[in-house]
């Protein structure tokens, strides 16, 4: 019933454009553990009013089956500022249609009245003890995309078997229910609640438990620049600074207000390097700020840059900031919370493709470190399990600039990470230390961990499949590579098939998934490299790391060795020319 998408389809039919119609209606968007992520537009392969109604009807039926008290507890729905003029789709409209679906079945809905950061949805699920949460966002994807992310009652993103259960329920509930299109009905419903004011108050109260140096914060001369990259983060990072008694950061004026066109950047993703930070650098130079904090558009990720003595800007990688935050959060715990629990009950987590620096810190300091599969859904769920056993999970991170610094949110949170980074930098400044100098001190103490990650773009699933099949049948059937150029392979873990050469029974310990590709190679020189497909983008990613024991300070030699390993990986395992892969360009 959306006149815009309806008109698009009618036009294609009139033109007899079978090719485009096939694209729109050939296959339905797949609902996975990341929910939905696709371009906005007409047809069942895109995000639009109809596919949102169908998805929510399926989710509603699945929740009814799993929670006898769904009608008492309800769900929360949040949205970002994305909008798509030509199809009439927007995050806010999708959120209202989803709310309407639940309310029509007598389920209370806590619908945010305005845009919020993604972490506010898992926070609300936990804080209000709800059955589930939905966030309508495509995070840092290109502007035409949108997404639908689902959280379970434990406050973490859904994992299997819920994705399959919801997917099957969507298949069975495709015809819109009566009044499904009329979202105005919710405005007069007693089942509609707005959690905006409560959550804004409670969230900023909760993150203050991670504020340990209020006096330093009040007096610091350190200046910060913040950009929300045309997304939702501006207001919330300002409030977080206020909660920590820090002077507000300078906001990049051209990027501080939400704008679904993302006019000043090619990709609204702070992970993509310095291009996204050009305006931030200019403002920092003008205002004499030393540190830049950049959120992605839904404010669940954080990139940090610091001006060096040389006048150059250093953009920290996700692994480097993970090392700093891990060191800082453990140090704060040690100095302030010692009495609350024994060190044997303290945990930190990171994903298997992230740096193992936390493992090195944990080994030396005596707390626990665990790795999970890639993605915060795994870390959030594992953190909840540990917390339910009375353990303290201080910190979790992934190299894709995602950080969970505060146990009140069981997902990555760029708002709390930004303000905790600002407090850490302010504290270090009182010791005349920069973030870069402290990072070197962390590596000096716990051993250098040099990492390098990148990706190739490939739009053809057959080519991707072939590339990974080749690696599994490298020297004849069912044989993996024994070397990569001059680098000897000493171990293989394949989380697609469940094979791990280092285990006595050759079975991998981490869960395996046949639907995604992921192979990790360990090399005789101590290097580790993982190749995997992305769940949300047409990318084949790789991650590599060389670790040295404390005391090995020849960093340049380590970097050179890792560069050579990565070049060999690209040449022999990716074969970009042969496979027609497009390189990441800054």
Coordinates of C-alpha atoms in Angstrom, one line a residue:
X1 CA 0.0 0.0 0.0
X2 CA 3.0 2.3 -0.1
X3 CA 2.2 4.5 -3.2
X4 CA 5.9 5.1 -4.0
X5 CA 7.1 1.4 -4.1
X6 CA 3.8 0.4 -5.7
X7 CA 4.4 3.0 -8.5
X8 CA 8.0 1.7 -9.0
X9 CA 6.8 -1.9 -9.6
X10 CA 3.9 -0.8 -11.9
X11 CA 6.4 1.2 -14.0
X12 CA 8.7 -1.8 -14.3
X13 CA 5.8 -4.0 -15.3
X14 CA 4.6 -1.5 -17.9
X15 CA 8.1 -1.4 -19.4
X16 CA 8.4 -5.2 -19.3
X17 CA 11.6 -4.9 -17.4
X18 CA 12.0 -8.5 -16.4
X19 CA 15.6 -8.1 -15.3
X20 CA 14.9 -5.5 -12.6
X21 CA 11.7 -7.3 -11.5
X22 CA 13.8 -10.4 -11.0
X23 CA 16.1 -8.4 -8.8
X24 CA 13.2 -7.0 -6.7
X25 CA 11.2 -10.2 -6.4
X26 CA 13.6 -13.1 -7.2
X27 CA 14.5 -13.8 -3.6
X28 CA 13.5 -12.7 -0.2
X29 CA 15.9 -10.9 2.1
X30 CA 17.4 -13.5 4.4
X31 CA 16.8 -13.0 8.1
X32 CA 20.0 -14.0 10.0
X33 CA 21.5 -13.4 13.4
X34 CA 22.3 -9.9 12.2
X35 CA 18.6 -9.5 11.4
X36 CA 18.1 -7.8 8.1
X37 CA 20.4 -5.5 6.1
X38 CA 19.6 -4.4 2.5
X39 CA 18.9 -1.4 0.3
X40 CA 15.6 0.4 0.7
X41 CA 13.3 0.0 -2.3
X42 CA 10.5 -2.0 -3.8
X43 CA 10.1 -5.8 -3.7
X44 CA 10.8 -8.6 -1.3
X45 CA 14.6 -8.3 -1.7
X46 CA 14.6 -4.8 -0.2
X47 CA 13.7 -2.9 3.0
X48 CA 10.3 -1.4 2.6
X49 CA 6.9 -1.1 4.4
X50 CA 5.7 -4.5 3.3
X51 CA 8.9 -6.4 4.2
X52 CA 9.0 -4.7 7.6
X53 CA 5.4 -5.7 8.3
X54 CA 6.1 -9.3 7.3
X55 CA 9.3 -9.5 9.4
X56 CA 7.6 -8.0 12.4
X57 CA 4.6 -10.3 12.1
X58 CA 7.0 -13.3 12.1
X59 CA 9.0 -12.0 15.0
X60 CA 5.8 -11.3 17.0
X61 CA 4.5 -14.9 16.5
X62 CA 7.9 -16.3 17.4
X63 CA 8.0 -14.2 20.6
X64 CA 4.4 -15.3 21.5
X65 CA 5.6 -18.9 21.3
X66 CA 8.7 -18.2 23.5
X67 CA 7.2 -15.9 26.1
X68 CA 4.0 -16.6 27.9
X69 CA 4.1 -13.1 29.5
X70 CA 4.9 -11.2 26.3
X71 CA 1.7 -9.1 26.7
X72 CA 2.8 -8.1 30.2
X73 CA 6.5 -7.3 29.4
X74 CA 6.5 -6.0 25.8
X75 CA 9.3 -4.9 23.5
X76 CA 11.4 -1.8 22.7
X77 CA 11.9 -0.3 19.3
X78 CA 14.5 2.3 18.4
X79 CA 15.5 3.9 15.1
X80 CA 18.2 6.0 13.5
X81 CA 17.9 8.9 11.0
X82 CA 18.1 7.0 7.7
X83 CA 15.5 7.9 4.9
X84 CA 15.1 7.1 1.3
X85 CA 13.1 9.6 -0.7
X86 CA 12.4 7.6 -3.8
X87 CA 10.8 4.6 -2.0
X88 CA 9.3 6.6 0.9
X89 CA 11.2 4.3 3.4
X90 CA 12.7 5.7 6.6
X91 CA 13.9 4.2 9.8
X92 CA 11.2 6.1 11.7
X93 CA 8.4 4.9 9.5
X94 CA 9.7 1.3 9.7
X95 CA 9.9 1.6 13.5
X96 CA 6.3 2.8 13.6
X97 CA 5.0 0.0 11.4
X98 CA 6.8 -2.5 13.6
X99 CA 5.2 -0.9 16.7
X100 CA 1.8 -1.1 15.0
X101 CA 2.2 -4.8 14.3
X102 CA 2.9 -5.6 18.0
X103 CA 0.3 -3.3 19.4
X104 CA -2.4 -4.9 17.1
X105 CA -1.7 -8.1 18.9
X106 CA -2.0 -6.6 22.4
X107 CA 1.8 -6.4 23.0
X108 CA 3.1 -3.3 24.8
X109 CA 5.7 -1.3 22.8
X110 CA 8.3 1.0 24.2
X111 CA 8.9 3.1 21.0
X112 CA 11.5 5.8 21.3
X113 CA 10.0 9.1 20.2
X114 CA 13.2 10.3 18.6
X115 CA 16.5 9.0 17.1
X116 CA 18.8 7.1 19.5
X117 CA 22.1 5.3 19.4
X118 CA 21.8 1.6 18.8
X119 CA 23.2 0.7 22.3
X120 CA 20.1 2.3 23.9
X121 CA 17.9 -0.5 22.6
X122 CA 19.8 -3.4 24.4
X123 CA 20.2 -1.1 27.4
X124 CA 16.4 -0.7 27.5
X125 CA 15.7 -4.4 27.1
X126 CA 17.8 -5.1 30.2
X127 CA 16.7 -2.0 32.2
X128 CA 13.0 -2.5 31.7
X129 CA 13.2 -6.4 31.7
X130 CA 11.5 -6.6 28.2
X131 CA 11.2 -9.7 26.0
X132 CA 13.0 -8.3 23.0
X133 CA 14.4 -5.2 21.3
X134 CA 14.4 -4.0 17.7
X135 CA 16.7 -1.3 16.3
X136 CA 16.1 0.0 12.8
X137 CA 19.5 1.0 11.5
X138 CA 22.1 0.1 8.8
X139 CA 24.9 1.4 11.0
X140 CA 27.7 2.6 8.8
X141 CA 26.5 1.1 5.5
X142 CA 26.0 3.2 2.4
X143 CA 23.0 5.7 2.5
X144 CA 20.5 3.6 0.5
X145 CA 20.7 0.8 3.0
X146 CA 18.7 0.1 6.1
X147 CA 18.5 -2.8 8.6
X148 CA 16.5 -4.4 11.4
X149 CA 18.5 -5.7 14.3
X150 CA 17.0 -7.9 17.0
X151 CA 17.9 -8.3 20.7
X152 CA 16.7 -11.1 23.0
X153 CA 15.5 -10.8 26.5
X154 CA 19.1 -11.1 27.9
X155 CA 20.0 -7.8 26.3
X156 CA 22.3 -9.3 23.7
X157 CA 21.8 -9.7 19.9
X158 CA 20.1 -12.9 18.9
X159 CA 22.1 -16.0 18.0
X160 CA 21.0 -19.4 16.7
X161 CA 18.5 -21.0 16.9
X162 CA 16.4 -17.8 17.2
X163 CA 17.4 -16.5 13.7
X164 CA 16.1 -19.7 12.1
X165 CA 12.9 -19.7 14.2
X166 CA 12.1 -16.1 13.4
X167 CA 12.9 -16.7 9.7
X168 CA 10.5 -19.6 9.5
X169 CA 7.8 -17.6 11.3
X170 CA 8.2 -14.8 8.7
X171 CA 7.6 -17.3 5.9
X172 CA 4.3 -18.3 7.6
X173 CA 3.1 -14.7 8.2
X174 CA 3.5 -12.9 4.9
X175 CA 0.1 -11.6 4.3
X176 CA -0.3 -8.3 6.2
X177 CA -2.7 -8.5 9.1
X178 CA -5.8 -6.2 9.1
X179 CA -4.8 -2.6 9.9
X180 CA -1.1 -3.5 9.4
X181 CA -0.5 -0.4 7.2
X182 CA -2.3 2.1 9.5
X183 CA 0.5 3.2 11.8
X184 CA -1.6 6.2 13.1
X185 CA -3.5 3.7 15.3
X186 CA -0.6 3.5 17.7
X187 CA -0.8 7.2 18.7
X188 CA -4.0 6.7 20.7
X189 CA -3.1 3.2 22.0
X190 CA -2.6 2.7 25.8
X191 CA 0.0 0.1 24.8
X192 CA 2.4 2.7 23.4
X193 CA 5.0 4.0 25.8
X194 CA 7.9 6.3 25.2
X195 CA 11.1 5.3 27.1
X196 CA 13.1 8.3 25.8
X197 CA 13.3 10.4 28.9
X198 CA 13.7 7.6 31.4
X199 CA 16.4 5.9 29.4
X200 CA 18.3 9.1 28.8
X201 CA 18.4 9.7 32.5
X202 CA 19.2 6.1 33.6
X203 CA 21.8 5.3 30.9
X204 CA 23.9 8.4 31.8
X205 CA 23.6 7.5 35.5
X206 CA 24.8 3.9 34.8
X207 CA 27.8 4.8 32.7
X208 CA 29.0 7.1 35.5
X209 CA 30.0 3.9 37.4
X210 CA 32.9 3.8 34.9
X211 CA 33.9 7.4 35.8
X212 CA 36.9 7.3 38.2
X213 CA 38.7 10.7 37.8
X214 CA 36.0 13.3 38.1
X215 CA 38.5 15.9 39.6
X216 CA 40.9 15.5 36.7
X217 CA 38.0 15.7 34.2
X218 CA 36.9 19.0 35.7
X219 CA 40.3 20.6 35.4
X220 CA 41.8 19.1 32.3
X221 CA 43.0 21.4 29.5
X222 CA 42.9 18.7 26.9
X223 CA 40.5 19.6 24.1
X224 CA 38.5 17.0 22.0
X225 CA 36.8 17.1 18.7
X226 CA 33.8 14.9 18.1
X227 CA 32.0 13.9 14.9
X228 CA 28.8 11.9 14.6
X229 CA 29.3 11.6 10.8
X230 CA 25.7 12.8 10.0
X231 CA 24.3 10.2 12.4
X232 CA 22.7 10.1 15.8
X233 CA 25.7 10.5 18.2
X234 CA 26.1 14.3 18.7
X235 CA 23.6 15.0 21.5
X236 CA 24.4 11.8 23.4
X237 CA 28.2 12.2 23.4
X238 CA 27.7 15.8 24.6
X239 CA 25.5 14.4 27.5
X240 CA 28.1 11.7 28.3
X241 CA 30.9 14.3 28.6
X242 CA 28.6 16.3 31.0
X243 CA 27.9 13.2 33.0
X244 CA 31.7 12.7 33.5
X245 CA 32.2 16.5 34.3
X246 CA 34.3 17.0 31.1
X247 CA 34.0 20.1 29.1
X248 CA 31.9 19.4 25.9
X249 CA 33.9 18.3 22.8
X250 CA 34.0 20.6 19.8
X251 CA 31.4 19.2 17.3
X252 CA 32.2 19.2 13.6
X253 CA 29.4 21.6 12.5
X254 CA 29.0 20.2 9.0
X255 CA 28.5 16.6 10.4
X256 CA 26.8 17.1 13.8
X257 CA 23.2 17.0 12.6
X258 CA 21.6 13.8 11.3
X259 CA 21.4 13.8 7.5
X260 CA 20.4 10.6 5.6
X261 CA 22.4 11.8 2.5
X262 CA 25.7 11.8 4.4
X263 CA 26.8 14.7 2.1
X264 CA 30.4 15.2 3.3
X265 CA 31.7 11.6 3.1
X266 CA 31.9 8.9 0.5
X267 CA 31.1 6.2 3.1
X268 CA 29.8 7.0 6.5
X269 CA 32.2 4.6 8.2
X270 CA 35.0 5.9 10.4
X271 CA 36.8 2.5 9.9
X272 CA 37.5 3.5 6.3
X273 CA 40.5 5.7 7.2
X274 CA 41.3 9.4 7.2
X275 CA 38.8 10.4 4.5
X276 CA 35.9 10.4 7.0
X277 CA 38.0 12.5 9.4
X278 CA 39.0 15.3 7.0
X279 CA 36.7 17.9 8.5
X280 CA 37.6 16.7 12.1
X281 CA 41.3 17.3 11.4
X282 CA 40.5 20.8 10.1
X283 CA 38.4 21.7 13.2
X284 CA 41.0 20.2 15.6
X285 CA 43.7 22.3 14.0
X286 CA 41.6 25.5 14.3
X287 CA 40.6 24.9 17.9
X288 CA 43.9 23.4 19.2
X289 CA 42.4 20.0 20.0
X290 CA 44.7 17.0 20.4
X291 CA 42.2 14.2 20.1
X292 CA 39.4 13.3 17.7
X293 CA 36.5 11.0 18.7
X294 CA 34.4 9.8 15.7
X295 CA 31.2 7.7 16.0
X296 CA 29.7 5.8 13.1
X297 CA 26.1 7.0 12.2
X298 CA 24.3 4.8 14.8
X299 CA 26.9 5.5 17.5
X300 CA 27.8 2.0 18.4
X301 CA 31.4 2.2 17.1
X302 CA 34.2 4.6 17.9
X303 CA 37.4 5.7 16.0
X304 CA 40.0 7.8 17.7
X305 CA 42.8 10.0 16.3
X306 CA 45.6 11.8 18.1
X307 CA 47.9 14.6 17.0
X308 CA 51.5 13.5 17.3
X309 CA 54.6 15.6 18.3
X310 CA 55.5 15.6 14.5
X311 CA 52.2 17.4 13.7
X312 CA 50.9 14.3 12.0
X313 CA 47.6 12.7 13.0
X314 CA 47.6 9.0 14.1
X315 CA 44.3 7.2 13.6
X316 CA 44.3 4.3 16.1
X317 CA 43.3 0.9 14.7
X318 CA 40.5 -1.0 16.5
X319 CA 43.1 -3.3 18.0
X320 CA 45.2 -0.4 19.3
X321 CA 42.3 1.3 21.0
X322 CA 41.2 -2.1 22.3
X323 CA 44.7 -2.5 23.9
X324 CA 44.4 1.0 25.5
X325 CA 40.9 0.6 26.8
X326 CA 41.6 -2.9 28.1
X327 CA 44.7 -1.6 30.0
X328 CA 42.8 1.4 31.3
X329 CA 39.6 -0.5 32.4
X330 CA 41.7 -3.1 34.2
X331 CA 43.9 -0.5 35.8
X332 CA 40.7 1.4 37.1
X333 CA 39.3 -1.9 38.4
X334 CA 42.5 -2.7 40.2
X335 CA 42.7 0.7 41.8
X336 CA 39.1 1.3 42.7
X337 CA 37.0 -1.9 42.7
X338 CA 39.5 -4.4 44.2
X339 CA 37.2 -5.3 47.1
X340 CA 34.1 -6.1 45.0
X341 CA 35.3 -9.4 43.5
X342 CA 38.4 -11.6 43.3
X343 CA 40.7 -11.3 40.3
X344 CA 39.9 -15.0 39.4
X345 CA 36.3 -13.8 38.7
X346 CA 37.3 -11.0 36.3
X347 CA 36.9 -11.6 32.6
X348 CA 37.7 -9.8 29.3
X349 CA 36.6 -11.0 25.9
X350 CA 37.5 -10.3 22.3
X351 CA 36.5 -11.8 18.9
X352 CA 38.8 -14.4 17.3
X353 CA 39.9 -12.1 14.5
X354 CA 40.9 -9.3 17.0
X355 CA 44.3 -8.8 18.5
X356 CA 45.3 -11.1 21.3
X357 CA 46.7 -8.3 23.4
X358 CA 44.0 -8.9 26.1
X359 CA 45.2 -12.4 26.4
X360 CA 48.8 -11.2 27.1
X361 CA 47.5 -8.7 29.7
X362 CA 45.3 -11.4 31.3
X363 CA 48.2 -13.9 31.6
X364 CA 50.4 -11.4 33.3
X365 CA 47.8 -9.9 35.6
X366 CA 45.9 -13.0 36.5
X367 CA 42.4 -12.5 35.2
X368 CA 40.6 -14.5 32.5
X369 CA 40.5 -13.9 28.8
X370 CA 38.2 -15.6 26.4
X371 CA 37.8 -15.3 22.6
X372 CA 34.5 -15.8 20.8
X373 CA 33.4 -16.0 17.2
X374 CA 33.4 -12.7 15.2
X375 CA 30.7 -10.2 16.1
X376 CA 29.2 -8.7 19.3
X377 CA 26.3 -11.1 19.3
X378 CA 28.7 -13.8 20.6
X379 CA 30.5 -11.5 23.1
X380 CA 27.2 -10.1 24.4
X381 CA 25.7 -13.6 25.0
X382 CA 28.9 -14.9 26.5
X383 CA 29.2 -11.9 28.8
X384 CA 25.7 -12.4 30.0
X385 CA 26.4 -16.1 30.8
X386 CA 29.5 -15.2 32.8
X387 CA 27.7 -12.4 34.6
X388 CA 24.9 -14.8 35.5
X389 CA 27.6 -17.0 37.1
X390 CA 28.7 -14.1 39.3
X391 CA 31.7 -13.1 37.2
X392 CA 32.7 -9.5 36.4
X393 CA 33.1 -8.9 32.6
X394 CA 35.1 -5.7 32.5
X395 CA 35.5 -5.2 28.8
X396 CA 35.0 -6.8 25.4
X397 CA 36.1 -5.5 22.0
X398 CA 36.4 -6.4 18.3
X399 CA 38.9 -4.9 15.8
X400 CA 36.1 -3.3 13.8
X401 CA 36.2 -0.4 16.3
X402 CA 33.5 -1.9 18.6
X403 CA 33.9 -1.7 22.4
X404 CA 31.8 -2.8 25.3
X405 CA 33.1 -0.8 28.3
X406 CA 30.1 -0.9 30.5
X407 CA 28.2 -4.0 31.7
X408 CA 24.9 -2.1 31.5
X409 CA 25.0 -2.6 27.6
X410 CA 25.8 -6.1 26.3
X411 CA 26.7 -4.8 22.9
X412 CA 29.2 -2.4 21.4
X413 CA 28.6 1.2 22.5
X414 CA 30.4 4.1 20.9
X415 CA 28.9 6.7 23.4
X416 CA 30.4 5.2 26.6
X417 CA 33.6 4.3 24.8
X418 CA 34.0 7.9 23.6
X419 CA 33.7 9.4 27.1
X420 CA 35.8 6.7 28.8
X421 CA 38.6 7.3 26.2
X422 CA 38.3 11.0 27.0
X423 CA 38.8 10.4 30.7
X424 CA 41.7 8.0 30.0
X425 CA 43.4 10.7 27.8
X426 CA 42.8 13.4 30.4
X427 CA 44.3 11.2 33.1
X428 CA 47.4 10.4 31.0
X429 CA 47.8 14.1 30.2
X430 CA 48.4 14.7 34.0
X431 CA 51.3 12.3 33.7
X432 CA 52.5 14.0 30.5
X433 CA 51.7 11.0 28.4
X434 CA 49.9 10.9 25.1
X435 CA 47.7 7.9 24.1
X436 CA 50.4 6.9 21.6
X437 CA 53.0 6.9 24.3
X438 CA 50.8 4.8 26.6
X439 CA 50.1 2.4 23.8
X440 CA 53.9 1.8 23.5
X441 CA 54.1 1.4 27.3
X442 CA 51.4 -1.3 27.1
X443 CA 53.3 -3.1 24.3
X444 CA 56.6 -2.8 26.2
X445 CA 55.0 -4.4 29.3
X446 CA 52.9 -7.1 27.7
X447 CA 54.7 -7.7 24.3
X448 CA 54.2 -6.1 20.9
X449 CA 51.1 -7.1 19.0
X450 CA 51.3 -5.8 15.4
X451 CA 48.2 -6.2 13.4
X452 CA 47.1 -5.5 9.8
X453 CA 43.6 -6.0 8.4
X454 CA 42.0 -5.1 5.1
X455 CA 39.5 -6.5 2.6
X456 CA 38.7 -7.1 -1.1
X457 CA 35.3 -6.4 -2.6
X458 CA 33.6 -9.2 -4.6
X459 CA 30.0 -9.1 -5.8
X460 CA 30.0 -12.7 -7.1
X461 CA 29.2 -15.3 -4.5
X462 CA 30.4 -18.1 -6.9
X463 CA 33.9 -16.5 -7.0
X464 CA 34.0 -16.3 -3.2
X465 CA 33.0 -19.9 -2.9
X466 CA 35.6 -21.0 -5.5
X467 CA 38.3 -19.0 -3.7
X468 CA 37.7 -20.8 -0.4
X469 CA 37.2 -24.2 -2.1
X470 CA 40.7 -23.7 -3.6
X471 CA 42.2 -23.2 -0.2
X472 CA 40.5 -26.4 1.1
X473 CA 41.8 -28.4 -2.0
X474 CA 45.1 -26.6 -2.4
X475 CA 47.5 -29.5 -3.2
X476 CA 44.9 -32.1 -4.2
X477 CA 41.5 -32.9 -2.6
X478 CA 41.0 -32.0 1.1
X479 CA 44.5 -30.5 1.5
X480 CA 45.1 -27.1 2.9
X481 CA 48.2 -25.0 1.9
X482 CA 51.5 -26.0 3.6
X483 CA 53.0 -22.6 2.9
X484 CA 52.2 -19.1 1.7
X485 CA 55.1 -17.9 -0.4
X486 CA 58.2 -18.1 1.9
X487 CA 56.0 -18.5 5.0
X488 CA 55.5 -22.1 6.3
X489 CA 51.9 -22.9 7.6
X490 CA 52.0 -24.6 11.0
X491 CA 48.3 -24.8 11.8
X492 CA 44.8 -24.5 10.2
X493 CA 41.5 -23.8 11.7
X494 CA 38.4 -23.8 9.4
X495 CA 35.3 -22.6 11.2
X496 CA 33.2 -23.3 8.1
X497 CA 33.9 -27.1 8.2
X498 CA 34.8 -27.4 11.9
X499 CA 38.4 -28.6 11.3
X500 CA 41.3 -27.6 13.6
X501 CA 44.7 -29.1 13.1
X502 CA 45.9 -28.1 16.6
X503 CA 43.2 -30.1 18.5
X504 CA 43.8 -33.8 19.4
X505 CA 40.6 -34.8 17.6
X506 CA 41.1 -32.2 14.9
X507 CA 37.7 -30.6 15.8
X508 CA 37.4 -26.8 16.4
X509 CA 36.4 -25.6 19.8
X510 CA 34.5 -22.5 18.7
X511 CA 31.1 -23.0 17.1
X512 CA 31.1 -23.6 13.3
X513 CA 28.8 -22.2 10.6
X514 CA 28.5 -23.6 7.2
X515 CA 26.7 -20.5 5.9
X516 CA 29.8 -18.3 6.3
X517 CA 33.5 -18.7 5.2
X518 CA 36.3 -18.5 7.7
X519 CA 39.8 -20.0 7.7
X520 CA 42.6 -19.2 10.1
X521 CA 46.2 -19.9 9.2
X522 CA 49.0 -20.1 11.9
X523 CA 52.5 -19.6 10.6
X524 CA 55.8 -21.0 11.8
X525 CA 57.1 -17.4 12.4
X526 CA 54.3 -16.9 15.0
X527 CA 52.1 -15.0 12.6
X528 CA 48.3 -15.6 12.4
X529 CA 46.0 -14.7 9.5
X530 CA 42.3 -15.2 9.1
X531 CA 40.3 -14.9 5.9
X532 CA 36.5 -14.6 6.2
X533 CA 33.4 -13.4 4.4
X534 CA 31.3 -10.5 5.8
X535 CA 27.8 -11.1 7.0
X536 CA 26.6 -7.6 5.9
X537 CA 28.7 -6.5 2.9
X538 CA 30.1 -8.0 -0.3
X539 CA 33.6 -8.3 1.2
X540 CA 36.3 -10.9 1.8
X541 CA 38.2 -9.7 4.8
X542 CA 41.5 -10.6 6.2
X543 CA 43.1 -10.1 9.6
X544 CA 46.8 -10.7 10.5
X545 CA 48.9 -10.4 13.7
X546 CA 52.4 -11.0 14.8
X547 CA 53.0 -11.1 18.6
X548 CA 56.4 -10.8 20.3
X549 CA 57.1 -11.6 23.9
X550 CA 57.8 -8.6 26.2
X551 CA 61.4 -7.3 25.7
X552 CA 61.4 -7.8 21.9
X553 CA 61.5 -4.1 20.9
X554 CA 62.5 -4.4 17.2
X555 CA 59.1 -3.1 16.1
X556 CA 60.2 -2.1 12.6
X557 CA 61.5 -5.6 11.9
X558 CA 58.1 -7.1 13.2
X559 CA 56.2 -4.6 10.9
X560 CA 58.3 -5.5 7.9
X561 CA 57.8 -9.2 8.5
X562 CA 54.0 -8.8 8.9
X563 CA 53.9 -6.6 5.7
X564 CA 55.7 -9.4 3.8
X565 CA 53.3 -12.0 5.2
X566 CA 50.3 -10.0 4.2
X567 CA 51.7 -9.5 0.7
X568 CA 52.1 -13.2 0.3
X569 CA 48.6 -13.8 1.6
X570 CA 47.1 -11.5 -1.0
X571 CA 49.2 -12.9 -3.8
X572 CA 48.9 -16.6 -3.1
X573 CA 45.6 -17.1 -1.3
X574 CA 43.4 -14.2 -2.6
X575 CA 44.8 -14.1 -6.1
X576 CA 43.1 -10.7 -6.8
X577 CA 43.9 -10.5 -10.5
X578 CA 42.7 -14.1 -11.3
X579 CA 39.6 -13.7 -9.2
X580 CA 38.9 -10.1 -10.3
X581 CA 38.7 -8.8 -6.8
X582 CA 38.5 -5.1 -6.1
X583 CA 41.1 -3.8 -3.5
X584 CA 40.2 -1.6 -0.6
X585 CA 41.0 1.9 -1.5
X586 CA 41.3 4.6 1.2

